Short mmCIF file of N, CA and C in Angstrom, two decimals:
data_model
loop_
_atom_site.label_atom_id
_atom_site.label_comp_id
_atom_site.label_asym_id
_atom_site.label_seq_id
_atom_site.Cartn_x
_atom_site.Cartn_y
_atom_site.Cartn_z
N MET A 1 0.58 -1.02 0.01
CA MET A 1 -0.10 -0.13 0.14
C MET A 1 0.71 1.34 0.08
N GLU A 2 1.29 1.73 -1.01
CA GLU A 2 1.96 2.80 -1.23
C GLU A 2 1.28 4.18 -1.14
N ILE A 3 0.19 3.99 -1.49
CA ILE A 3 -0.93 5.32 -1.55
C ILE A 3 -0.46 6.25 -0.06
N ALA A 4 -0.66 5.56 0.91
CA ALA A 4 -0.67 6.54 1.98
C ALA A 4 0.96 7.07 2.07
N THR A 5 1.77 6.69 1.71
CA THR A 5 3.03 7.44 1.86
C THR A 5 3.17 8.30 0.56
N GLU A 6 2.56 7.87 -0.40
CA GLU A 6 2.44 9.04 -1.49
C GLU A 6 1.75 10.27 -1.30
N ILE A 7 0.63 10.29 -0.87
CA ILE A 7 -0.43 11.29 -0.31
C ILE A 7 0.32 12.12 0.84
N GLY A 8 1.13 11.52 1.69
CA GLY A 8 1.58 12.43 2.78
C GLY A 8 3.16 12.59 2.63
N LEU A 9 3.62 12.96 1.31
CA LEU A 9 4.66 12.96 0.99
C LEU A 9 5.12 14.64 1.12
N GLN A 10 3.98 15.44 1.08
CA GLN A 10 4.34 17.14 1.36
C GLN A 10 3.17 17.60 2.42
N TYR A 11 3.63 18.13 3.45
CA TYR A 11 2.41 18.79 4.24
C TYR A 11 1.85 20.11 3.41
N LYS A 12 0.51 19.93 3.09
CA LYS A 12 -0.28 21.02 2.68
C LYS A 12 -1.09 21.81 3.33
N GLY A 13 -1.27 21.40 4.83
CA GLY A 13 -2.17 22.02 5.69
C GLY A 13 -3.25 20.80 6.01
N GLU A 14 -4.26 21.46 6.71
CA GLU A 14 -5.52 20.49 7.02
C GLU A 14 -6.77 21.36 6.81
N ILE A 15 -7.81 20.28 6.70
CA ILE A 15 -9.15 20.77 6.55
C ILE A 15 -10.39 20.42 7.75
N ILE A 16 -10.96 21.14 8.26
CA ILE A 16 -11.74 20.44 9.20
C ILE A 16 -13.07 20.64 8.68
N VAL A 17 -13.91 19.31 8.68
CA VAL A 17 -15.19 19.39 8.15
C VAL A 17 -16.11 18.58 8.90
N ALA A 18 -17.24 18.45 8.66
CA ALA A 18 -18.39 17.78 9.45
C ALA A 18 -19.25 17.29 8.30
N LEU A 19 -19.40 15.95 8.59
CA LEU A 19 -20.34 15.23 7.65
C LEU A 19 -21.79 14.63 8.38
N ARG A 20 -22.67 14.75 7.59
CA ARG A 20 -23.94 13.70 8.20
C ARG A 20 -24.72 12.91 6.81
N TYR A 21 -25.12 12.11 7.08
CA TYR A 21 -25.77 11.36 6.03
C TYR A 21 -27.08 11.12 7.03
N THR A 22 -28.25 11.59 6.08
CA THR A 22 -29.65 11.39 6.95
C THR A 22 -30.02 10.59 5.94
N PRO A 23 -30.58 9.36 6.34
CA PRO A 23 -31.33 8.39 5.61
C PRO A 23 -32.84 8.68 4.82
N PRO A 24 -32.89 7.87 3.59
CA PRO A 24 -34.57 8.69 3.40
C PRO A 24 -35.56 8.72 4.62
N GLU A 25 -35.71 7.67 5.22
CA GLU A 25 -36.71 7.78 6.41
C GLU A 25 -36.73 8.83 7.38
N ARG A 26 -35.67 9.29 7.43
CA ARG A 26 -35.37 10.57 8.28
C ARG A 26 -35.49 11.64 8.02
N ASN A 27 -35.14 11.85 6.60
CA ASN A 27 -35.15 13.19 5.66
C ASN A 27 -36.00 14.09 5.80
N LEU A 28 -37.33 13.62 6.29
CA LEU A 28 -38.56 14.48 6.29
C LEU A 28 -38.47 15.53 7.67
N THR A 29 -37.55 14.84 8.31
CA THR A 29 -37.25 16.11 9.62
C THR A 29 -36.57 17.31 9.39
N LEU A 30 -35.94 17.29 8.14
CA LEU A 30 -35.09 18.47 8.09
C LEU A 30 -35.94 19.71 7.59
N PRO A 31 -35.44 20.89 7.99
CA PRO A 31 -36.23 21.88 7.63
C PRO A 31 -35.88 22.30 6.10
N LEU A 32 -37.01 22.88 5.73
CA LEU A 32 -37.12 23.06 4.23
C LEU A 32 -35.85 23.71 3.46
N GLY A 33 -35.43 24.61 4.21
CA GLY A 33 -34.28 25.40 4.20
C GLY A 33 -32.97 24.50 3.78
N GLU A 34 -32.88 23.42 4.28
CA GLU A 34 -31.69 22.65 4.49
C GLU A 34 -31.74 21.94 3.06
N ILE A 35 -32.73 21.48 2.61
CA ILE A 35 -32.76 20.75 1.25
C ILE A 35 -32.08 21.42 0.03
N GLN A 36 -32.24 22.14 -0.03
CA GLN A 36 -31.45 22.74 -1.35
C GLN A 36 -30.14 23.15 -0.95
N GLY A 37 -28.65 22.54 -1.59
CA GLY A 37 -27.51 22.91 -1.16
C GLY A 37 -26.65 24.10 -1.52
N LYS A 38 -26.97 24.44 -2.58
CA LYS A 38 -26.42 25.47 -3.39
C LYS A 38 -27.23 27.08 -2.59
N LYS A 39 -26.76 28.18 -3.19
CA LYS A 39 -27.38 29.30 -2.64
C LYS A 39 -28.34 29.42 -3.20
N SER A 40 -29.49 29.74 -2.16
CA SER A 40 -30.93 30.06 -2.94
C SER A 40 -31.11 31.11 -3.69
N SER A 41 -31.57 31.14 -5.03
CA SER A 41 -31.88 32.16 -5.61
C SER A 41 -33.45 32.33 -5.62
N LYS A 42 -33.90 33.26 -6.23
CA LYS A 42 -35.44 33.27 -6.54
C LYS A 42 -35.97 32.09 -7.36
N LYS A 43 -34.99 31.90 -8.33
CA LYS A 43 -35.52 30.79 -8.96
C LYS A 43 -35.80 29.55 -8.38
N GLU A 44 -34.78 29.09 -7.40
CA GLU A 44 -34.48 28.00 -7.10
C GLU A 44 -35.51 27.81 -5.73
N LYS A 45 -36.00 28.82 -5.24
CA LYS A 45 -36.91 28.69 -4.31
C LYS A 45 -37.95 27.83 -4.13
N LYS A 46 -38.45 27.94 -5.48
CA LYS A 46 -39.62 27.17 -5.87
C LYS A 46 -39.52 25.62 -5.57
N SER A 47 -38.00 24.89 -5.90
CA SER A 47 -37.89 23.65 -5.87
C SER A 47 -37.98 23.12 -4.62
N THR A 48 -37.57 24.08 -3.61
CA THR A 48 -37.48 23.62 -2.04
C THR A 48 -38.63 23.22 -1.68
N SER A 49 -39.88 23.72 -2.15
CA SER A 49 -41.27 23.18 -1.45
C SER A 49 -41.40 21.60 -1.45
N GLN A 50 -40.66 20.95 -2.66
CA GLN A 50 -40.96 19.71 -2.25
C GLN A 50 -39.68 18.89 -1.96
N ALA A 51 -40.10 17.52 -1.05
CA ALA A 51 -39.44 16.99 0.01
C ALA A 51 -38.50 16.33 -1.04
N PRO A 52 -37.28 16.07 -1.07
CA PRO A 52 -36.39 15.18 -1.84
C PRO A 52 -36.63 13.68 -1.61
N SER A 53 -36.31 13.13 -2.40
CA SER A 53 -36.64 11.43 -2.60
C SER A 53 -35.28 10.92 -2.47
N GLY A 54 -35.05 10.05 -1.61
CA GLY A 54 -33.50 9.58 -1.17
C GLY A 54 -33.44 10.25 0.22
N GLY A 55 -31.98 9.66 0.54
CA GLY A 55 -31.42 10.63 1.49
C GLY A 55 -30.77 12.08 1.15
N MET A 56 -30.25 12.67 2.26
CA MET A 56 -29.37 13.79 2.35
C MET A 56 -27.75 13.92 2.84
N LEU A 57 -26.94 14.17 2.38
CA LEU A 57 -25.58 14.16 2.76
C LEU A 57 -25.11 15.50 2.79
N GLU A 58 -24.54 15.97 3.85
CA GLU A 58 -24.14 17.35 4.14
C GLU A 58 -22.89 17.09 4.58
N ILE A 59 -21.94 18.09 3.89
CA ILE A 59 -20.47 18.46 4.17
C ILE A 59 -20.21 19.81 5.08
N VAL A 60 -20.30 19.85 5.95
CA VAL A 60 -19.88 21.47 6.56
C VAL A 60 -18.69 21.63 6.40
N ILE A 61 -18.15 22.73 5.40
CA ILE A 61 -16.87 22.84 5.51
C ILE A 61 -16.38 24.03 6.26
N LYS A 62 -16.04 23.58 7.40
CA LYS A 62 -15.66 24.58 8.72
C LYS A 62 -14.53 25.51 8.35
N GLU A 63 -13.38 24.98 8.18
CA GLU A 63 -12.08 25.83 8.11
C GLU A 63 -10.82 25.11 7.77
N ALA A 64 -9.58 25.66 7.37
CA ALA A 64 -8.57 24.89 7.18
C ALA A 64 -7.71 25.69 8.09
N LYS A 65 -6.13 25.08 8.03
CA LYS A 65 -5.20 25.43 8.95
C LYS A 65 -4.01 25.05 8.12
N ASN A 66 -3.21 26.46 8.32
CA ASN A 66 -1.49 26.08 7.96
C ASN A 66 -1.55 25.77 6.09
N LEU A 67 -2.41 26.57 5.54
CA LEU A 67 -2.44 26.40 4.05
C LEU A 67 -1.19 27.13 3.69
N MET A 68 -0.94 26.71 2.24
CA MET A 68 0.62 27.40 1.64
C MET A 68 -0.15 28.75 1.57
N ALA A 69 1.14 29.89 1.70
CA ALA A 69 0.75 31.20 1.38
C ALA A 69 1.16 31.25 -0.18
N VAL A 70 0.63 31.93 -1.11
CA VAL A 70 0.90 32.25 -2.37
C VAL A 70 1.25 33.48 -2.64
N LYS A 71 0.64 34.53 -1.76
CA LYS A 71 0.63 35.79 -2.21
C LYS A 71 1.83 36.48 -1.76
N SER A 72 2.28 37.56 -2.11
CA SER A 72 3.00 38.44 -1.03
C SER A 72 2.78 38.88 0.13
N GLY A 73 3.30 39.14 1.26
CA GLY A 73 2.59 39.24 2.61
C GLY A 73 2.37 37.76 3.08
N GLY A 74 2.54 36.68 2.44
CA GLY A 74 2.30 35.53 3.33
C GLY A 74 1.01 35.06 3.40
N THR A 75 0.19 35.32 2.51
CA THR A 75 -1.33 34.86 2.39
C THR A 75 -1.57 34.30 1.46
N SER A 76 -3.02 33.82 1.18
CA SER A 76 -3.79 33.30 0.23
C SER A 76 -5.63 33.55 0.06
N ASP A 77 -5.87 33.85 -1.28
CA ASP A 77 -7.21 34.04 -1.00
C ASP A 77 -8.08 32.72 -1.42
N THR A 78 -8.33 32.05 -0.23
CA THR A 78 -8.97 30.64 -0.60
C THR A 78 -10.33 30.22 -0.47
N PHE A 79 -10.70 28.94 -1.45
CA PHE A 79 -12.04 28.57 -1.50
C PHE A 79 -11.80 27.47 -1.64
N VAL A 80 -12.93 26.65 -1.55
CA VAL A 80 -12.96 24.97 -1.27
C VAL A 80 -13.87 24.94 -2.54
N LYS A 81 -13.59 23.84 -3.38
CA LYS A 81 -14.33 23.32 -4.46
C LYS A 81 -14.91 21.64 -4.03
N GLY A 82 -16.16 21.48 -3.94
CA GLY A 82 -16.46 20.15 -3.94
C GLY A 82 -17.68 19.28 -4.81
N TYR A 83 -17.24 17.96 -5.12
CA TYR A 83 -17.65 17.18 -6.11
C TYR A 83 -17.96 16.10 -5.30
N LEU A 84 -19.71 15.41 -6.14
CA LEU A 84 -19.80 13.98 -5.25
C LEU A 84 -19.27 13.21 -6.64
N LEU A 85 -18.52 12.40 -6.48
CA LEU A 85 -17.98 11.66 -7.63
C LEU A 85 -19.16 9.89 -7.45
N PRO A 86 -19.17 9.53 -8.67
CA PRO A 86 -18.99 9.90 -10.13
C PRO A 86 -19.74 11.10 -10.85
N ASP A 87 -20.43 11.44 -10.18
CA ASP A 87 -21.36 12.74 -10.83
C ASP A 87 -20.85 14.06 -10.71
N ASN A 88 -19.58 14.53 -11.16
CA ASN A 88 -18.87 15.48 -10.71
C ASN A 88 -19.36 16.74 -11.33
N LYS A 89 -19.77 16.84 -12.79
CA LYS A 89 -20.26 17.98 -13.48
C LYS A 89 -21.48 18.77 -12.72
N SER A 90 -22.51 17.83 -12.44
CA SER A 90 -24.02 18.56 -11.71
C SER A 90 -24.03 18.56 -10.42
N SER A 91 -22.83 18.10 -9.61
CA SER A 91 -22.78 18.05 -8.06
C SER A 91 -21.77 19.23 -7.53
N LYS A 92 -21.18 20.09 -8.67
CA LYS A 92 -20.21 21.07 -8.29
C LYS A 92 -20.82 21.95 -7.05
N HIS A 93 -19.81 22.21 -6.04
CA HIS A 93 -20.19 23.06 -5.21
C HIS A 93 -19.02 24.02 -4.78
N LYS A 94 -18.97 25.31 -4.04
CA LYS A 94 -17.91 26.04 -3.79
C LYS A 94 -18.36 26.73 -2.93
N THR A 95 -17.47 27.20 -1.99
CA THR A 95 -17.64 28.12 -1.07
C THR A 95 -17.22 29.38 -1.34
N HIS A 96 -17.36 30.36 -0.67
CA HIS A 96 -17.28 31.96 -0.86
C HIS A 96 -15.37 31.82 -0.37
N VAL A 97 -14.95 33.03 -1.25
CA VAL A 97 -13.43 33.47 -0.75
C VAL A 97 -13.24 33.83 0.65
N ILE A 98 -12.23 33.39 1.00
CA ILE A 98 -11.52 34.21 2.19
C ILE A 98 -10.28 34.58 2.06
N LYS A 99 -10.07 36.35 1.71
CA LYS A 99 -9.10 36.74 1.50
C LYS A 99 -8.03 36.93 2.45
N LYS A 100 -6.67 36.68 2.16
CA LYS A 100 -5.43 37.18 2.66
C LYS A 100 -5.59 36.25 4.13
N SER A 101 -5.55 34.92 4.02
CA SER A 101 -5.73 33.96 4.91
C SER A 101 -4.98 32.50 4.79
N VAL A 102 -4.07 32.05 5.35
CA VAL A 102 -3.59 30.92 5.37
C VAL A 102 -4.72 29.72 6.47
N ASN A 103 -5.24 30.39 7.42
CA ASN A 103 -6.03 29.52 8.32
C ASN A 103 -7.66 30.23 8.17
N PRO A 104 -8.44 29.95 6.90
CA PRO A 104 -9.55 30.19 6.80
C PRO A 104 -10.78 29.61 7.45
N HIS A 105 -11.69 30.56 7.66
CA HIS A 105 -13.13 30.16 8.46
C HIS A 105 -14.04 30.29 7.24
N TRP A 106 -14.59 29.21 6.99
CA TRP A 106 -16.11 29.37 5.68
C TRP A 106 -17.24 28.84 6.30
N ASN A 107 -17.32 27.80 7.33
CA ASN A 107 -18.71 27.38 7.91
C ASN A 107 -19.86 27.35 6.86
N HIS A 108 -19.54 26.52 5.62
CA HIS A 108 -20.10 26.61 4.43
C HIS A 108 -20.58 24.82 4.36
N ILE A 109 -22.21 24.97 3.82
CA ILE A 109 -22.61 23.74 3.81
C ILE A 109 -22.60 23.31 2.36
N PHE A 110 -22.20 21.95 2.11
CA PHE A 110 -22.37 21.30 0.59
C PHE A 110 -23.66 20.44 0.63
N SER A 111 -24.79 20.30 0.12
CA SER A 111 -25.61 19.40 0.27
C SER A 111 -25.81 18.28 -0.91
N PHE A 112 -25.93 17.21 -0.91
CA PHE A 112 -26.22 16.30 -1.99
C PHE A 112 -27.48 15.48 -1.51
N SER A 113 -28.34 15.49 -2.51
CA SER A 113 -29.95 14.75 -2.16
C SER A 113 -29.82 13.83 -3.18
N GLY A 114 -31.24 12.86 -2.52
CA GLY A 114 -31.37 11.74 -3.30
C GLY A 114 -30.51 10.68 -3.39
N LEU A 115 -29.58 10.41 -2.26
CA LEU A 115 -28.76 9.19 -1.78
C LEU A 115 -29.45 8.42 -0.91
N ASN A 116 -29.84 7.37 -1.43
CA ASN A 116 -29.95 6.05 -0.66
C ASN A 116 -28.58 5.38 -0.03
N PRO A 117 -29.26 4.79 1.04
CA PRO A 117 -27.98 4.12 1.91
C PRO A 117 -27.06 3.26 1.06
N ARG A 118 -27.26 2.52 0.06
CA ARG A 118 -26.66 1.90 -0.71
C ARG A 118 -25.28 2.74 -1.59
N ASP A 119 -25.78 4.06 -1.74
CA ASP A 119 -25.01 4.91 -2.54
C ASP A 119 -23.83 5.48 -1.92
N ILE A 120 -23.98 5.33 -0.61
CA ILE A 120 -23.16 6.24 0.28
C ILE A 120 -21.67 5.16 0.11
N TYR A 121 -22.31 4.06 -0.29
CA TYR A 121 -20.81 3.01 -0.44
C TYR A 121 -20.23 3.20 -1.76
N ASN A 122 -20.88 3.76 -2.79
CA ASN A 122 -20.58 4.06 -4.03
C ASN A 122 -20.08 5.30 -4.62
N VAL A 123 -20.14 6.32 -3.59
CA VAL A 123 -19.91 7.74 -3.88
C VAL A 123 -18.63 8.11 -3.30
N CYS A 124 -18.01 9.14 -3.67
CA CYS A 124 -16.77 9.84 -3.12
C CYS A 124 -16.85 11.41 -3.11
N VAL A 125 -16.85 11.77 -1.92
CA VAL A 125 -16.88 13.47 -2.10
C VAL A 125 -15.28 14.12 -1.99
N GLU A 126 -15.01 14.88 -3.02
CA GLU A 126 -13.64 15.35 -3.28
C GLU A 126 -13.70 16.42 -3.08
N LEU A 127 -12.70 17.44 -2.01
CA LEU A 127 -12.62 18.75 -1.93
C LEU A 127 -11.44 19.15 -1.89
N THR A 128 -11.45 20.17 -2.88
CA THR A 128 -10.22 20.62 -3.07
C THR A 128 -10.15 22.26 -2.79
N VAL A 129 -8.98 22.55 -2.06
CA VAL A 129 -8.65 23.89 -1.63
C VAL A 129 -8.12 24.74 -2.63
N TRP A 130 -7.98 25.84 -2.94
CA TRP A 130 -7.73 26.88 -4.00
C TRP A 130 -7.16 28.18 -3.84
N ASP A 131 -6.59 28.34 -4.40
CA ASP A 131 -5.96 30.16 -4.07
C ASP A 131 -6.79 30.71 -5.17
N LYS A 132 -7.74 31.82 -5.16
CA LYS A 132 -8.06 32.33 -6.45
C LYS A 132 -7.21 33.56 -6.81
N GLU A 133 -6.97 33.29 -7.92
CA GLU A 133 -6.07 34.22 -8.64
C GLU A 133 -6.85 35.22 -9.74
N PRO A 134 -7.02 36.25 -9.71
CA PRO A 134 -7.95 37.22 -10.64
C PRO A 134 -7.72 36.82 -12.22
N LEU A 135 -6.05 37.12 -12.48
CA LEU A 135 -5.94 37.11 -13.86
C LEU A 135 -5.38 35.89 -14.64
N THR A 136 -5.42 34.73 -13.31
CA THR A 136 -4.65 33.73 -14.09
C THR A 136 -5.22 32.33 -13.58
N SER A 137 -4.83 31.17 -13.91
CA SER A 137 -5.69 30.05 -13.24
C SER A 137 -5.42 29.92 -11.90
N ASN A 138 -6.50 29.45 -10.83
CA ASN A 138 -6.40 29.39 -9.92
C ASN A 138 -5.36 28.17 -9.32
N ILE A 139 -4.79 28.47 -7.92
CA ILE A 139 -3.60 27.96 -7.52
C ILE A 139 -4.15 26.68 -6.55
N PHE A 140 -3.90 25.35 -6.70
CA PHE A 140 -4.26 24.23 -5.86
C PHE A 140 -3.23 24.35 -4.65
N LEU A 141 -4.39 24.41 -3.83
CA LEU A 141 -3.42 24.13 -2.33
C LEU A 141 -3.30 22.80 -1.65
N GLY A 142 -4.35 22.06 -2.00
CA GLY A 142 -4.52 20.43 -1.58
C GLY A 142 -5.94 20.12 -1.51
N GLY A 143 -6.35 18.76 -1.37
CA GLY A 143 -7.66 18.43 -1.41
C GLY A 143 -7.67 16.82 -0.65
N VAL A 144 -8.89 16.53 -0.43
CA VAL A 144 -9.19 15.34 0.40
C VAL A 144 -10.45 14.40 -0.35
N ARG A 145 -10.65 13.35 -0.37
CA ARG A 145 -11.34 12.52 -0.94
C ARG A 145 -11.87 11.31 0.19
N LEU A 146 -13.48 11.84 0.39
CA LEU A 146 -13.92 11.25 1.61
C LEU A 146 -14.79 9.98 0.79
N SER A 147 -14.64 8.66 1.08
CA SER A 147 -15.35 7.52 0.82
C SER A 147 -15.03 6.20 1.50
N ILE A 148 -15.53 5.12 1.28
CA ILE A 148 -14.96 3.98 1.76
C ILE A 148 -13.85 3.62 1.41
N GLY A 149 -13.22 4.15 0.32
CA GLY A 149 -11.89 4.09 -0.29
C GLY A 149 -11.61 2.18 -0.86
N SER A 150 -12.66 1.78 -1.39
CA SER A 150 -12.70 0.50 -1.73
C SER A 150 -11.82 0.39 -3.19
N GLY A 151 -11.97 1.22 -3.81
CA GLY A 151 -11.28 1.26 -5.24
C GLY A 151 -12.69 1.01 -6.22
N ILE A 152 -13.83 0.61 -5.87
CA ILE A 152 -14.83 -0.01 -6.51
C ILE A 152 -16.21 0.97 -6.41
N SER A 153 -16.62 1.23 -7.59
CA SER A 153 -17.67 2.07 -7.16
C SER A 153 -18.98 1.36 -8.36
N ASN A 154 -19.97 0.95 -7.73
CA ASN A 154 -21.16 0.54 -8.47
C ASN A 154 -20.76 -1.05 -9.37
N GLY A 155 -19.84 -1.72 -8.73
CA GLY A 155 -19.35 -2.84 -9.46
C GLY A 155 -18.18 -2.62 -10.35
N LYS A 156 -17.42 -1.54 -10.73
CA LYS A 156 -16.77 -0.85 -11.34
C LYS A 156 -15.48 -0.54 -10.68
N GLU A 157 -14.43 -1.02 -11.41
CA GLU A 157 -13.04 -0.41 -10.70
C GLU A 157 -12.97 0.99 -11.13
N VAL A 158 -12.83 1.88 -10.15
CA VAL A 158 -12.40 3.34 -10.32
C VAL A 158 -11.18 4.03 -9.70
N ASP A 159 -10.69 4.74 -10.49
CA ASP A 159 -9.28 5.32 -9.46
C ASP A 159 -9.69 6.49 -8.52
N TRP A 160 -10.82 7.04 -8.25
CA TRP A 160 -11.00 8.12 -7.57
C TRP A 160 -11.51 7.54 -5.79
N MET A 161 -12.00 6.63 -5.76
CA MET A 161 -12.15 5.78 -4.60
C MET A 161 -11.17 5.23 -3.86
N ASP A 162 -10.35 6.19 -3.49
CA ASP A 162 -8.81 5.83 -3.06
C ASP A 162 -8.62 6.53 -1.71
N SER A 163 -9.82 6.75 -0.92
CA SER A 163 -9.56 7.46 0.44
C SER A 163 -8.83 6.42 1.18
N GLN A 164 -7.75 7.23 2.09
CA GLN A 164 -7.12 6.25 3.26
C GLN A 164 -6.94 6.80 4.89
N GLY A 165 -6.65 6.18 5.60
CA GLY A 165 -6.45 6.66 6.69
C GLY A 165 -7.57 7.42 7.47
N GLU A 166 -7.68 8.78 7.73
CA GLU A 166 -8.60 9.49 8.23
C GLU A 166 -9.63 10.03 7.37
N GLU A 167 -9.50 10.02 6.19
CA GLU A 167 -10.56 10.12 5.41
C GLU A 167 -11.31 9.05 5.01
N ARG A 168 -10.98 8.24 5.23
CA ARG A 168 -11.87 6.71 5.21
C ARG A 168 -12.57 6.43 6.61
N LEU A 169 -11.82 6.79 7.65
CA LEU A 169 -12.13 6.85 9.03
C LEU A 169 -13.72 7.57 9.25
N LEU A 170 -13.38 8.65 8.66
CA LEU A 170 -14.14 9.89 9.00
C LEU A 170 -15.98 9.36 8.45
N TRP A 171 -15.78 8.88 6.94
CA TRP A 171 -16.56 8.55 6.13
C TRP A 171 -17.51 7.20 6.86
N GLN A 172 -16.50 6.38 7.26
CA GLN A 172 -16.96 5.12 7.78
C GLN A 172 -17.84 5.42 9.21
N ARG A 173 -17.33 6.72 9.84
CA ARG A 173 -17.98 7.34 11.46
C ARG A 173 -19.49 7.61 10.83
N MET A 174 -19.45 8.54 10.08
CA MET A 174 -20.82 8.78 9.20
C MET A 174 -21.54 8.00 9.14
N ILE A 175 -21.30 6.70 7.99
CA ILE A 175 -22.34 5.75 7.96
C ILE A 175 -22.58 4.88 9.05
N ASP A 176 -21.99 4.76 10.15
CA ASP A 176 -22.15 4.01 11.59
C ASP A 176 -23.29 5.14 12.04
N CYS A 177 -23.41 6.26 11.85
CA CYS A 177 -24.31 7.38 13.04
C CYS A 177 -25.31 8.05 12.28
N PRO A 178 -26.08 7.28 11.17
CA PRO A 178 -27.27 7.78 10.14
C PRO A 178 -27.87 9.19 11.01
N GLY A 179 -28.12 10.30 10.60
CA GLY A 179 -28.31 11.40 10.99
C GLY A 179 -27.50 12.10 12.06
N ASP A 180 -26.57 11.74 12.43
CA ASP A 180 -25.91 12.45 13.28
C ASP A 180 -24.72 13.15 12.49
N SER A 181 -24.24 14.23 12.94
CA SER A 181 -23.00 14.83 12.53
C SER A 181 -21.73 14.29 13.05
N VAL A 182 -20.54 14.09 12.32
CA VAL A 182 -19.36 13.70 12.52
C VAL A 182 -18.48 14.40 12.26
N GLU A 183 -17.26 15.00 12.81
CA GLU A 183 -16.31 15.86 12.61
C GLU A 183 -15.08 15.23 12.35
N GLY A 184 -14.19 15.74 11.62
CA GLY A 184 -12.73 15.56 11.58
C GLY A 184 -11.70 16.32 10.93
N VAL A 185 -10.27 16.27 11.34
CA VAL A 185 -9.46 17.12 10.74
C VAL A 185 -8.66 16.27 9.97
N LEU A 186 -8.47 16.56 8.61
CA LEU A 186 -8.15 15.70 7.72
C LEU A 186 -6.78 16.35 7.00
N MET A 187 -5.34 15.78 7.00
CA MET A 187 -4.54 16.03 6.42
C MET A 187 -4.90 16.54 4.83
N LEU A 188 -4.59 17.67 4.23
CA LEU A 188 -4.68 17.65 2.65
C LEU A 188 -3.89 16.98 1.96
N ARG A 189 -4.07 16.41 0.88
CA ARG A 189 -2.92 15.79 0.07
C ARG A 189 -2.48 16.70 -0.58
N SER A 190 -1.16 16.71 -1.24
CA SER A 190 -0.45 17.74 -2.20
C SER A 190 -0.67 17.35 -3.59
N SER A 191 -1.24 16.25 -3.86
CA SER A 191 -1.75 15.82 -5.44
C SER A 191 -2.96 15.13 -5.30
N MET A 192 -4.01 15.63 -6.35
CA MET A 192 -4.97 14.45 -6.37
C MET A 192 -5.07 13.68 -7.51
N GLY A 193 -3.85 13.49 -7.85
CA GLY A 193 -3.52 12.30 -9.02
C GLY A 193 -4.39 11.14 -8.56
N LYS A 194 -4.58 10.37 -9.82
CA LYS A 194 -5.26 9.21 -9.61
C LYS A 194 -4.32 8.26 -8.94
N HIS A 195 -4.75 7.43 -7.87
CA HIS A 195 -3.99 6.52 -7.14
C HIS A 195 -4.87 4.87 -7.25
N ARG A 196 -4.19 3.97 -7.63
CA ARG A 196 -4.56 2.61 -7.92
C ARG A 196 -4.38 1.97 -6.37
N LEU A 197 -5.38 1.34 -6.01
CA LEU A 197 -5.04 0.28 -4.82
C LEU A 197 -4.64 -0.70 -5.01
#
């Protein structure tokens, strides 16, 4: 298992997140405002009046610590992007940008609805931390993948199902405590390259 050593080659900081999976039978107890994950606009408010089918996965992006400084003055303008793999295009979420900080606090919720209990074993939440650059490409600061880390999704071998250590332990704690929030401090990977198990 050389993956763990590859992931830990370079310290890139830590991210603090809280996870909660609410199964379908308990999902109706959520306030309607929590059903929609993205910022609610006037257009989206109409869709929040219907209860979602399936369960709800919530990821609270709390804060990060000791991120790499890329701007003069020893700071970064940071934000987090999140995807629910394998459905990465339609599941994209972003936090707001925290300017001039290597220890940002976001307290932002990414919500994914329509997930049945078996889906939780076949999906992966990928979170990446970025420095916002106005005139060039944003700079990757680190990331994590949260899943059971089996290497398999829906019976197929996939390279993004490669969670290790605390990433995998936190996901398992969430599975073991349906409806409850579980929190963890995760070391950021220096690369989100595809790792084979």
